[in-house]
CSV table of C-alpha atoms in Angstrom, one decimal:
chain,number,residue,atom,x,y,z
Z,1,MET,CA,91.7,143.3,-22.3
Z,2,LYS,CA,94.0,140.4,-20.7
Z,3,ARG,CA,96.4,139.8,-24.1
Z,4,GLU,CA,96.5,135.8,-24.5
Z,5,ILE,CA,98.4,135.9,-27.9
Z,6,LEU,CA,102.0,135.3,-27.1
Z,7,SER,CA,104.1,136.7,-30.2
Z,8,PHE,CA,107.3,135.9,-30.0
Z,9,PRO,CA,110.6,137.9,-30.2
Z,10,ASN,CA,113.2,136.4,-32.5
Z,11,ALA,CA,110.5,133.6,-33.6
Z,12,PRO,CA,111.8,130.1,-33.9
Z,13,GLY,CA,113.0,129.2,-37.3
Z,14,ILE,CA,111.5,125.0,-38.5
Z,15,LEU,CA,115.2,124.0,-39.2
Z,16,ALA,CA,114.0,120.4,-40.8
Z,17,ALA,CA,110.7,118.6,-40.2
Z,18,ALA,CA,111.0,114.4,-41.0
Z,19,SER,CA,107.4,112.6,-40.8
Z,20,VAL,CA,107.5,108.8,-40.8
Z,21,VAL,CA,103.9,106.5,-41.4
Z,22,GLY,CA,102.3,103.7,-42.0
Z,23,LYS,CA,100.7,101.6,-45.4
Z,24,HIS,CA,97.1,103.6,-44.9
Z,25,GLU,CA,98.7,107.3,-44.6
Z,26,SER,CA,101.3,106.5,-47.6
Z,27,GLU,CA,98.1,105.3,-49.9
Z,28,GLY,CA,96.6,108.7,-48.9
Z,29,PRO,CA,97.0,111.8,-50.9
Z,30,LEU,CA,99.6,113.1,-49.0
Z,31,GLY,CA,101.9,109.7,-49.3
Z,32,ALA,CA,104.3,111.0,-51.2
Z,33,LEU,CA,105.4,113.8,-49.1
Z,34,PHE,CA,106.4,111.9,-46.3
Z,35,ASP,CA,109.9,111.1,-45.5
Z,36,LEU,CA,109.3,106.8,-44.6
Z,37,HIS,CA,106.9,104.7,-44.8
Z,38,ASP,CA,106.3,101.0,-43.8
Z,39,SER,CA,104.0,99.0,-45.5
Z,40,THR,CA,103.4,96.8,-42.6
Z,41,ASP,CA,103.3,99.4,-39.7
Z,42,ARG,CA,105.4,97.7,-37.2
Z,43,PHE,CA,108.4,99.3,-37.9
Z,44,GLY,CA,110.2,96.0,-37.2
Z,45,LYS,CA,109.1,95.5,-33.3
Z,46,GLU,CA,107.3,93.1,-32.1
Z,47,THR,CA,104.5,95.1,-30.4
Z,48,TRP,CA,102.7,97.5,-31.7
Z,49,GLU,CA,103.6,100.2,-28.4
Z,50,GLN,CA,106.9,99.7,-30.0
Z,51,SER,CA,106.5,100.2,-33.3
Z,52,GLU,CA,105.3,103.6,-32.1
Z,53,SER,CA,108.1,104.3,-29.9
Z,54,GLU,CA,110.5,103.7,-33.5
Z,55,MET,CA,108.6,105.3,-35.2
Z,56,GLN,CA,109.3,108.7,-32.7
Z,57,ARG,CA,113.3,107.3,-32.9
Z,58,ILE,CA,113.5,107.2,-36.5
Z,59,SER,CA,111.4,110.7,-37.2
Z,60,PHE,CA,113.6,112.1,-34.6
Z,61,ASN,CA,117.1,111.0,-36.4
Z,62,LEU,CA,115.9,111.8,-40.0
Z,63,ALA,CA,115.1,115.6,-38.7
Z,64,LEU,CA,119.0,115.6,-37.3
Z,65,THR,CA,120.2,114.1,-40.5
Z,66,LYS,CA,118.1,116.3,-42.8
Z,67,ALA,CA,119.4,119.4,-40.9
Z,68,ASN,CA,122.7,118.2,-40.8
Z,69,LEU,CA,122.9,118.1,-36.9
Z,70,ARG,CA,124.3,116.5,-34.3
Z,71,GLU,CA,122.4,115.2,-31.2
Z,72,GLU,CA,124.3,117.2,-28.8
Z,73,GLU,CA,123.8,120.3,-30.7
Z,74,LEU,CA,120.4,120.2,-29.2
Z,75,ASN,CA,119.3,121.3,-25.9
Z,76,CYS,CA,115.6,119.4,-25.3
Z,77,ILE,CA,113.5,117.3,-26.6
Z,78,PHE,CA,109.7,117.5,-25.7
Z,79,ALA,CA,107.7,114.9,-27.3
Z,80,GLY,CA,104.3,113.6,-26.4
Z,81,ASP,CA,101.9,111.1,-27.8
Z,82,LEU,CA,98.2,109.3,-27.2
Z,83,MET,CA,99.9,106.1,-25.3
Z,84,ASN,CA,99.5,106.0,-20.7
Z,85,GLN,CA,102.3,107.5,-19.6
Z,86,CYS,CA,102.9,108.9,-22.5
Z,87,THR,CA,105.6,105.9,-22.9
Z,88,ALA,CA,105.5,105.5,-26.6
Z,89,SER,CA,108.0,109.3,-26.0
Z,90,ALA,CA,109.7,108.1,-23.4
Z,91,TYR,CA,111.2,105.0,-24.7
Z,92,GLY,CA,111.3,106.2,-28.7
Z,93,LEU,CA,113.6,108.2,-27.6
Z,94,LEU,CA,115.2,107.0,-24.4
Z,95,ASP,CA,118.6,106.7,-26.6
Z,96,PHE,CA,119.3,110.3,-27.0
Z,97,ASP,CA,120.6,111.5,-24.5
Z,98,LEU,CA,119.0,115.0,-23.7
Z,99,PRO,CA,117.3,116.4,-21.7
Z,100,TYR,CA,113.3,115.6,-22.0
Z,101,PHE,CA,109.8,117.1,-21.5
Z,102,GLY,CA,106.9,114.4,-21.6
Z,103,LEU,CA,103.5,115.7,-23.2
Z,104,TYR,CA,99.7,115.0,-23.2
Z,105,GLY,CA,98.1,117.4,-25.2
Z,106,ALA,CA,96.1,114.8,-26.3
Z,107,CYS,CA,96.1,115.4,-30.0
Z,108,SER,CA,97.4,118.8,-29.5
Z,109,THR,CA,99.9,117.8,-28.8
Z,110,ALA,CA,102.1,118.2,-31.6
Z,111,ALA,CA,100.8,122.1,-31.5
Z,112,GLU,CA,101.5,122.3,-27.3
Z,113,GLY,CA,105.0,121.1,-28.0
Z,114,LEU,CA,105.2,123.9,-30.6
Z,115,ILE,CA,104.1,127.0,-28.6
Z,116,LEU,CA,106.3,125.8,-25.3
Z,117,ALA,CA,109.4,124.9,-27.2
Z,118,SER,CA,109.1,128.2,-29.2
Z,119,SER,CA,108.6,130.4,-25.8
Z,120,MET,CA,112.1,128.8,-24.9
Z,121,ILE,CA,113.9,129.2,-27.8
Z,122,SER,CA,112.6,133.0,-28.6
Z,123,THR,CA,113.4,133.9,-24.8
Z,124,GLY,CA,116.9,132.4,-25.0
Z,125,LEU,CA,116.7,130.0,-23.1
Z,126,TYR,CA,117.4,127.7,-25.1
Z,127,ASP,CA,119.4,127.7,-28.4
Z,128,LYS,CA,118.1,124.4,-30.8
Z,129,ALA,CA,115.0,122.1,-29.6
Z,130,SER,CA,113.6,119.6,-31.3
Z,131,VAL,CA,109.3,118.8,-31.1
Z,132,THR,CA,107.6,115.3,-31.3
Z,133,ALA,CA,104.6,113.9,-31.7
Z,134,SER,CA,103.1,110.3,-32.6
Z,135,SER,CA,99.8,108.1,-32.9
Z,136,HIS,CA,99.7,104.4,-34.3
Z,137,ASN,CA,96.5,103.4,-35.5
Z,138,CYS,CA,96.8,99.9,-32.9
Z,139,THR,CA,98.0,101.2,-30.0
Z,140,ALA,CA,95.1,103.7,-29.9
Z,141,GLU,CA,92.5,101.2,-30.5
Z,142,ARG,CA,94.3,98.8,-28.0
Z,143,GLN,CA,93.9,101.6,-25.6
Z,144,PHE,CA,90.7,103.8,-26.4
Z,145,ARG,CA,88.6,101.5,-28.2
Z,146,SER,CA,88.2,97.6,-28.8
Z,147,PRO,CA,91.0,94.9,-29.4
Z,148,ILE,CA,92.5,94.8,-33.2
Z,149,GLU,CA,91.1,92.0,-34.9
Z,150,TYR,CA,87.3,92.9,-32.9
Z,151,GLY,CA,85.3,92.7,-35.4
Z,152,GLY,CA,82.7,95.7,-35.2
Z,153,GLN,CA,81.0,98.2,-37.0
Z,154,ARG,CA,82.2,102.3,-37.2
Z,155,THR,CA,79.4,105.0,-36.8
Z,156,PRO,CA,80.0,107.5,-39.8
Z,157,THR,CA,81.5,110.1,-37.5
Z,158,SER,CA,84.5,108.5,-35.6
Z,159,GLN,CA,87.8,109.0,-37.0
Z,160,TRP,CA,90.8,107.1,-37.8
Z,161,THR,CA,93.7,107.5,-35.9
Z,162,VAL,CA,96.6,108.2,-38.3
Z,163,THR,CA,100.3,105.8,-37.6
Z,164,GLY,CA,102.6,108.6,-37.6
Z,165,ALA,CA,105.1,110.3,-35.8
Z,166,ALA,CA,107.2,113.3,-37.0
Z,167,THR,CA,110.0,115.6,-35.3
Z,168,PHE,CA,110.6,119.6,-35.7
Z,169,LEU,CA,113.7,120.6,-35.1
Z,170,LEU,CA,113.7,124.2,-34.0
Z,171,SER,CA,116.3,127.5,-34.0
Z,172,ALA,CA,116.5,130.3,-33.3
Z,173,GLY,CA,119.1,130.7,-35.9
Z,174,GLY,CA,115.9,130.3,-37.9
Z,175,GLY,CA,114.5,128.0,-40.9
Z,176,ASP,CA,112.6,127.4,-43.8
Z,177,ALA,CA,109.6,128.6,-41.9
Z,178,TYR,CA,109.0,131.3,-38.3
Z,179,LEU,CA,106.6,130.0,-35.3
Z,180,THR,CA,105.4,133.8,-35.4
Z,181,GLN,CA,102.9,133.7,-32.5
Z,182,ALA,CA,100.7,131.3,-30.7
Z,183,LEU,CA,97.4,131.3,-28.5
Z,184,PRO,CA,97.7,128.7,-25.8
Z,185,GLY,CA,93.8,126.4,-25.5
Z,186,ARG,CA,91.5,126.7,-22.8
Z,187,ALA,CA,89.7,123.2,-22.0
Z,188,VAL,CA,86.3,123.1,-23.4
Z,189,ASP,CA,83.6,121.4,-22.4
Z,190,TYR,CA,80.6,121.3,-24.7
Z,191,GLY,CA,78.7,117.9,-22.9
Z,192,ILE,CA,79.7,115.4,-25.9
Z,193,THR,CA,80.1,111.8,-24.7
Z,194,ASP,CA,80.1,109.8,-27.9
Z,195,LEU,CA,83.2,108.9,-28.5
Z,196,SER,CA,83.2,108.3,-31.8
Z,197,ASN,CA,82.2,111.7,-32.6
Z,198,MET,CA,85.6,113.4,-31.4
Z,199,GLY,CA,84.9,115.9,-34.3
Z,200,ALA,CA,82.3,117.2,-32.4
Z,201,ALA,CA,83.5,117.2,-29.1
Z,202,MET,CA,86.9,118.8,-30.1
Z,203,ALA,CA,85.3,121.6,-32.5
Z,204,PRO,CA,83.6,123.9,-29.9
Z,205,ALA,CA,87.6,124.3,-28.3
Z,206,ALA,CA,89.0,125.6,-32.3
Z,207,ILE,CA,85.6,127.8,-32.3
Z,208,ASP,CA,87.2,128.7,-28.7
Z,209,THR,CA,90.9,130.2,-29.7
Z,210,LEU,CA,90.0,131.4,-32.9
Z,211,THR,CA,87.7,133.8,-31.9
Z,212,ARG,CA,90.1,135.0,-29.1
Z,213,PHE,CA,92.4,135.1,-31.2
Z,214,PHE,CA,91.1,137.1,-34.5
Z,215,ARG,CA,88.8,139.8,-31.4
Z,216,GLU,CA,92.2,140.0,-29.7
Z,217,SER,CA,94.6,140.2,-32.8
Z,218,GLY,CA,92.3,142.2,-35.1
Z,219,MET,CA,92.8,140.3,-38.0
Z,220,THR,CA,90.1,138.9,-40.4
Z,221,PRO,CA,90.2,135.2,-41.5
Z,222,SER,CA,91.1,136.3,-45.1
Z,223,ARG,CA,94.6,137.7,-44.3
Z,224,PHE,CA,95.6,134.2,-44.0
Z,225,ASP,CA,97.0,132.1,-47.3
Z,226,LEU,CA,95.6,128.4,-44.6
Z,227,ILE,CA,93.4,128.1,-41.6
Z,228,LEU,CA,94.0,123.8,-40.5
Z,229,THR,CA,93.0,122.5,-37.6
Z,230,GLY,CA,94.2,119.6,-36.5
Z,231,ASP,CA,91.8,116.8,-36.4
Z,232,LEU,CA,88.7,116.9,-36.9
Z,233,GLY,CA,87.7,115.4,-39.4
Z,234,PHE,CA,84.2,116.1,-41.8
Z,235,GLU,CA,81.8,116.1,-38.7
Z,236,GLY,CA,84.0,118.4,-36.6
Z,237,TYR,CA,85.6,120.8,-40.2
Z,238,SER,CA,81.9,121.2,-40.9
Z,239,ILE,CA,80.9,122.6,-37.3
Z,240,VAL,CA,83.8,125.3,-37.2
Z,241,LEU,CA,82.6,126.3,-41.2
Z,242,GLU,CA,79.2,126.8,-40.1
Z,243,LEU,CA,79.4,127.9,-36.2
Z,244,MET,CA,82.0,130.7,-37.0
Z,245,LYS,CA,80.1,132.3,-39.8
Z,246,LYS,CA,77.6,132.7,-37.4
Z,247,GLU,CA,80.5,134.5,-35.1
Z,248,GLY,CA,81.3,136.5,-37.9
Z,249,TYR,CA,84.0,135.0,-39.9
Z,250,ASP,CA,83.9,132.9,-43.0
Z,251,LEU,CA,86.6,130.8,-43.6
Z,252,SER,CA,84.7,129.0,-46.4
Z,253,GLU,CA,88.3,130.2,-48.5
Z,254,ASN,CA,91.1,129.5,-46.9
Z,255,TYR,CA,89.8,126.5,-44.3
Z,256,THR,CA,90.6,122.4,-44.2
Z,257,ASP,CA,91.6,120.4,-41.6
Z,258,CYS,CA,94.8,117.6,-41.4
Z,259,GLY,CA,92.6,114.7,-40.7
Z,260,LEU,CA,90.6,115.6,-44.2
Z,261,LEU,CA,93.8,116.1,-45.9
Z,262,ILE,CA,95.9,112.9,-45.4
Z,263,TYR,CA,93.3,110.5,-46.2
Z,264,ASP,CA,91.2,110.6,-49.6
Z,265,ARG,CA,87.7,109.2,-47.8
Z,266,THR,CA,86.0,108.5,-50.5
Z,267,VAL,CA,88.5,105.6,-51.0
Z,268,GLN,CA,90.0,104.6,-47.7
Z,269,ASP,CA,86.8,104.0,-45.6
Z,270,VAL,CA,88.1,106.4,-42.3
Z,271,HIS,CA,85.0,107.6,-42.1
Z,272,ALA,CA,85.0,111.0,-41.0
Z,273,GLY,CA,88.5,111.1,-41.5
Z,274,GLY,CA,92.1,111.0,-39.8
Z,275,SER,CA,92.4,111.3,-35.9
Z,276,GLY,CA,95.4,111.3,-33.1
Z,277,CYS,CA,98.9,113.2,-32.3
Z,278,GLY,CA,100.4,111.8,-35.5
Z,279,CYS,CA,97.8,113.3,-38.1
Z,280,SER,CA,98.2,117.1,-37.6
Z,281,ALA,CA,101.9,116.6,-37.1
Z,282,VAL,CA,102.8,115.0,-39.8
Z,283,VAL,CA,100.9,117.0,-41.9
Z,284,ILE,CA,102.8,120.1,-40.8
Z,285,ALA,CA,105.9,118.3,-41.1
Z,286,SER,CA,105.2,117.4,-44.7
Z,287,TYR,CA,102.6,118.9,-46.6
Z,288,LEU,CA,103.0,122.1,-45.1
Z,289,THR,CA,106.3,122.5,-44.3
Z,290,ASP,CA,106.6,122.0,-48.1
Z,291,LEU,CA,104.1,124.6,-48.9
Z,292,PHE,CA,106.5,126.8,-47.6
Z,293,ARG,CA,110.3,125.1,-48.9
Z,294,LYS,CA,108.9,126.7,-52.3
Z,295,GLY,CA,107.2,129.6,-51.0
Z,296,GLU,CA,103.5,128.9,-52.4
Z,297,ILE,CA,101.9,130.6,-48.3
Z,298,ARG,CA,103.4,132.8,-46.8
Z,299,ASP,CA,100.9,133.3,-43.4
Z,300,VAL,CA,99.4,129.8,-41.6
Z,301,LEU,CA,97.4,129.6,-38.8
Z,302,PHE,CA,97.3,125.8,-37.3
Z,303,LEU,CA,95.2,124.7,-34.5
Z,304,GLY,CA,96.2,122.0,-32.7
Z,305,THR,CA,92.8,119.7,-31.8
Z,306,GLY,CA,92.8,117.1,-28.7
Z,307,ALA,CA,90.2,115.3,-26.7
Z,308,LEU,CA,90.7,114.8,-23.2
Z,309,MET,CA,89.6,112.3,-22.2
Z,310,SER,CA,90.2,108.7,-20.4
Z,311,PRO,CA,88.5,105.5,-21.3
Z,312,LEU,CA,88.0,105.7,-17.7
Z,313,THR,CA,86.2,108.9,-17.8
Z,314,VAL,CA,84.1,107.6,-20.3
Z,315,ARG,CA,83.1,105.0,-19.3
Z,316,GLN,CA,81.7,107.1,-15.8
Z,317,GLY,CA,79.9,108.9,-18.1
Z,318,LEU,CA,82.0,111.9,-17.9
Z,319,SER,CA,81.8,114.1,-20.9
Z,320,ILE,CA,84.6,115.1,-23.6
Z,321,PRO,CA,85.9,118.2,-23.4
Z,322,GLY,CA,88.2,119.3,-26.3
Z,323,ILE,CA,91.6,121.8,-26.7
Z,324,ALA,CA,93.0,123.9,-29.4
Z,325,HIS,CA,96.5,125.2,-29.9
Z,326,LEU,CA,96.7,128.0,-31.9
Z,327,VAL,CA,100.1,128.8,-34.0
Z,328,ARG,CA,101.4,131.0,-35.9
Z,329,ILE,CA,103.6,130.1,-38.4
Z,330,THR,CA,105.0,132.1,-41.1
Z,331,LYS,CA,107.7,133.1,-43.9
Z,332,GLU,CA,109.3,135.0,-42.5
Z,333,ARG,CA,110.0,136.7,-38.8
Z,334,MET,CA,107.4,139.3,-37.6
Z,335,PHE,CA,108.5,140.8,-34.6
S,1,MET,CA,75.5,128.7,-28.3
S,2,ASN,CA,75.1,127.0,-25.5
S,3,LYS,CA,76.3,123.2,-24.0
S,4,ARG,CA,72.4,122.5,-24.3
S,5,THR,CA,71.9,123.4,-27.1
S,6,TYR,CA,75.1,122.5,-28.7
S,7,LYS,CA,74.6,119.1,-28.6
S,8,ASP,CA,71.1,118.5,-29.7
S,9,TYR,CA,72.5,121.0,-32.4
S,10,ALA,CA,75.1,118.2,-32.7
S,11,SER,CA,73.6,114.8,-32.4
S,12,ALA,CA,70.8,116.3,-35.1
S,13,ARG,CA,73.8,117.0,-37.6
S,14,ALA,CA,75.6,113.7,-37.2
S,15,ALA,CA,75.9,111.8,-40.4
S,16,LYS,CA,73.8,108.1,-39.3
S,17,SER,CA,74.5,104.7,-39.9
S,18,ASP,CA,72.8,103.7,-42.9
S,19,THR,CA,69.8,101.4,-41.0
S,20,PRO,CA,68.5,100.0,-43.5
S,21,LYS,CA,71.3,98.4,-45.6
S,22,ASN,CA,72.9,97.6,-42.2
S,23,CYS,CA,69.7,95.0,-41.6
S,24,LEU,CA,69.9,93.9,-45.5
S,25,PHE,CA,73.7,92.6,-45.0
S,26,ALA,CA,73.6,91.7,-41.4
S,27,PHE,CA,70.5,89.3,-42.4
S,28,LEU,CA,71.5,87.9,-45.5
S,29,VAL,CA,75.7,87.1,-43.6
S,30,GLY,CA,73.6,86.1,-40.3
S,31,GLY,CA,71.0,83.9,-42.1
S,32,GLY,CA,74.4,82.8,-44.8
S,33,ILE,CA,76.2,82.1,-41.2
S,34,CYS,CA,72.7,79.6,-40.3
S,35,ALA,CA,72.7,78.0,-43.1
S,36,PHE,CA,76.2,77.1,-43.9
S,37,ALA,CA,75.7,76.0,-39.9
S,38,GLU,CA,72.7,73.6,-41.3
S,39,ALA,CA,74.6,72.6,-43.8
S,40,ILE,CA,78.1,71.9,-41.5
S,41,LYS,CA,75.2,69.6,-39.4
S,42,ALA,CA,74.2,67.3,-42.9
S,43,GLY,CA,77.2,66.2,-43.0
S,44,TYR,CA,78.4,65.6,-39.7
S,45,LEU,CA,75.1,63.8,-39.8
S,46,ALA,CA,75.5,62.0,-43.1
S,47,LEU,CA,79.7,60.9,-41.2
S,48,GLY,CA,77.4,58.7,-39.2
S,49,THR,CA,77.7,61.2,-36.0
S,50,GLU,CA,75.1,61.0,-33.4
S,51,LYS,CA,72.3,63.8,-33.6
S,52,GLU,CA,72.3,65.1,-30.1
S,53,THR,CA,76.8,65.2,-30.9
S,54,ALA,CA,76.4,66.8,-34.4
S,55,ALA,CA,74.4,69.9,-32.2
S,56,ILE,CA,77.4,70.2,-30.3
S,57,LEU,CA,80.0,69.6,-33.3
S,58,VAL,CA,78.2,72.5,-35.3
S,59,PRO,CA,78.9,75.6,-32.5
S,60,CYS,CA,82.3,74.4,-32.2
S,61,THR,CA,83.6,74.7,-35.8
S,62,LEU,CA,81.9,77.7,-36.1
S,63,ILE,CA,83.8,78.8,-33.4
S,64,LEU,CA,87.2,77.0,-34.7
S,65,LEU,CA,86.8,79.0,-38.1
S,66,THR,CA,85.6,81.9,-36.7
S,67,ALA,CA,89.4,81.6,-34.1
S,68,ILE,CA,91.3,81.2,-37.3
S,69,LEU,CA,89.6,83.7,-39.1
S,70,THR,CA,90.4,86.2,-36.4
S,71,GLY,CA,94.0,85.0,-36.4
S,72,LEU,CA,94.6,86.0,-39.8
S,73,ASP,CA,93.0,89.0,-39.9
S,74,LEU,CA,90.0,88.4,-41.8
S,75,PHE,CA,87.4,88.2,-39.3
S,76,ASP,CA,86.9,92.0,-38.6
S,77,GLY,CA,86.8,93.3,-42.4
S,78,ILE,CA,83.9,90.9,-42.7
S,79,ALA,CA,82.1,92.4,-39.9
S,80,LYS,CA,82.8,95.5,-41.1
S,81,HIS,CA,80.2,94.8,-43.1
S,82,ALA,CA,77.8,91.9,-41.5
S,83,GLY,CA,77.4,93.7,-38.3
S,84,ALA,CA,74.8,92.0,-36.5
S,85,GLY,CA,74.9,89.7,-39.0
S,86,THR,CA,78.3,87.9,-37.8
S,87,LEU,CA,77.9,89.2,-34.2
S,88,VAL,CA,74.8,87.6,-32.9
S,89,PRO,CA,75.5,83.9,-34.6
S,90,ILE,CA,78.1,82.4,-32.3
S,91,THR,CA,81.2,83.7,-34.2
S,92,GLY,CA,80.8,87.3,-32.5
S,93,PHE,CA,80.9,85.5,-29.2
S,94,ALA,CA,84.1,84.1,-30.8
S,95,ASN,CA,86.0,86.9,-32.2
S,96,ALA,CA,84.6,88.6,-29.2
S,97,VAL,CA,87.1,86.3,-26.9
S,98,VAL,CA,90.0,84.9,-29.5
S,99,SER,CA,90.9,89.5,-30.2
S,100,PRO,CA,91.6,90.2,-26.3
S,101,ALA,CA,93.9,87.6,-26.4
S,102,MET,CA,95.5,87.7,-29.6
S,103,ASP,CA,95.8,91.7,-28.5
S,104,SER,CA,97.4,90.8,-25.2
S,105,ARG,CA,99.9,87.5,-25.7
S,106,LYS,CA,102.9,89.6,-25.4
S,107,GLU,CA,102.0,91.1,-22.0
S,108,GLY,CA,102.1,87.1,-20.0
S,109,LEU,CA,99.6,84.1,-20.2
S,110,VAL,CA,98.1,85.0,-17.2
S,111,PRO,CA,98.7,89.0,-16.9
S,112,GLY,CA,98.3,89.4,-20.5
S,113,LEU,CA,96.1,86.8,-21.7
S,114,GLY,CA,94.3,85.4,-18.6
S,115,VAL,CA,93.1,88.8,-17.3
S,116,ARG,CA,91.9,90.6,-21.1
S,117,ILE,CA,91.4,87.0,-22.4
S,118,PHE,CA,87.1,88.6,-21.3
S,119,SER,CA,87.4,91.6,-21.4
S,120,VAL,CA,84.6,92.1,-24.0
S,121,ALA,CA,82.8,89.4,-23.7
S,122,GLY,CA,83.2,89.0,-19.8
S,123,PRO,CA,79.6,90.4,-19.3
S,124,VAL,CA,78.2,88.3,-21.8
S,125,ILE,CA,78.8,85.2,-19.8
S,126,LEU,CA,78.1,87.3,-16.4
S,127,TYR,CA,74.8,88.1,-17.3
S,128,GLY,CA,74.2,85.2,-19.8
S,129,THR,CA,74.9,83.1,-16.5
S,130,LEU,CA,72.7,85.1,-14.1
S,131,ALA,CA,70.2,85.1,-16.0
S,132,SER,CA,69.5,81.5,-16.6
S,133,VAL,CA,70.5,81.0,-12.7
S,134,LEU,CA,67.4,83.5,-12.6
S,135,TYR,CA,65.1,81.0,-15.2
S,136,GLY,CA,66.4,78.8,-13.5
S,137,THR,CA,64.6,80.0,-10.3
S,138,VAL,CA,61.7,80.3,-11.4
S,139,TYR,CA,61.3,77.6,-13.3
S,140,CYS,CA,61.4,75.7,-10.3
S,141,LEU,CA,59.7,77.8,-8.4
S,142,CYS,CA,56.8,77.5,-10.6
S,143,GLY,CA,57.1,73.9,-10.4
S,144,ALA,CA,56.6,73.5,-13.7
S,145,GLY,CA,58.3,70.7,-16.2
S,146,GLY,CA,58.2,68.2,-13.5
S,147,ALA,CA,61.5,69.0,-12.1
S,148,ILE,CA,61.6,68.7,-8.7
C-alpha cells in the first residue's frame, strides 16, 4: 500500500497561538477563550475587507507577543483566507518583512498551512514559521452569497461564516503541543450543488481522509481524546457520524466539529453552525491549545475541511468538491 | 455510497424549512404591509391629494421607508422572519437595490455603486421589461382595447 500519512521527524511544536474574533463569536460558548474581539466587527477599518486584514495583523502580532518573539526570528509566513486572490492575508501581513506563502484551501486553510509549515520545520529547512488563517462574515457574504443588508431567508442547513483570525507560531524547539502526523486531503466531489448545504458537500472528503488514516495507520477512533472537523456544521457532522459507522468506525464517543463548538445553535441563529477559514483556526488556537496546556487531552485528530467552489462555478451548475486535511496533534513528540 | 445515492441521501436527510410557519409569517407581514399602504393612501387622500397622485406616492413612500430601514441595518432582521412577506411587495425590490449599493459604495460611484446597484434586482428589471413588451405586442396584435 502506498504510504500517504506524513510522520514528522522532530515534530514542530505550537509555540504560541492567538485568536481574534468578532462580536457573534465572542458571545458564543468559547467567547472567554479568545484573545481579543471587536464588538463592531470592524477593527477600526472602513471596509470589511480591510477589517479582515486587520484581524490577521492583530492575531499575528498577538502570537509574537505571546511567544516573546521578534518578527525577524521567524523564517516564513503561511497564510490564507477566503477572499479573491487571498487579499486578507497579503494585505494584513504586508507589514511583516518575511517570506510569505499565500494559501487557498477554502476553509481547510489552517490545516493546510499547519501541514506545510510542519513539513518545512521537521525537515530542518526552517526553524520557526507562522500559520495564519481568517474569514469575516461580511466579506464572505458579499463574495459568496448576497449583499450584507439584503433581506432574505436562509435554509436550516446553511452555516454562518465565522468572523475570526488565528495565528500559530510553530517551532523546531517545541511548544505546548506537537504536530506529529498529517494526511493531506484529496478533492472529493459527491455531486452536491446546494450552496446552502456545505456540510453535506464537505462530509465525503472528511470521511475519505479519516478512513484512509485509520486504514493506513491501523489505529482506531477510540485511541484519540478528540476527533475534530473544521466546519461541517450539524448537517455534515451528522453525515460523518452516520457514514463512518457504516464503514465500521464508531465516532460517537469523541467526535465533534469546530462549527458546532463556536456558537450556541439554540440561541445564536446560526442555523447549522459556523463555517469559514476562521472557524477551525480560532477554535484550535483557543479551545484546543487550552486543553493541551491544561493536560486534559494528549492525542487529537484535527481535520480542516473546505469546499473548493467559487460563485462562478456554482452559477455554471458545477457541483461542489470538498477537501479535508488531517493533522494529528499530540502532547508529546512521538517520532 | 456512490455519487448518485449520496446526493439523494444528503437531500433526503437535510433539515427542511418550516413551510407552514413561513407561509403564515409571509401572509401576516405581507398583508400588514398592504394594510399599511392602504392607510398611507387614505392619509394622502385626506390631505387632499389627487387619487392618481396618491397611488404613485404610496409605493414611493414604501420604497423610502425600506431604504431607510435597510440603511439602519433593520430590514434584513425583519425579512429573516417575514420571507416572502417583505420580498413580494415593492419593499423587497427596494431592499434588493439599496443593499448592493451600500455594499459597493467604497468601490467608487461608477465602478462600484453604478455597476453593482442592480446586481440583485437586474433580472427583475430585464425580464419585467421583456414581459411587458411581449404583453404589449400581443395586446397590440390582437387589436384589443382599440389601441390601434
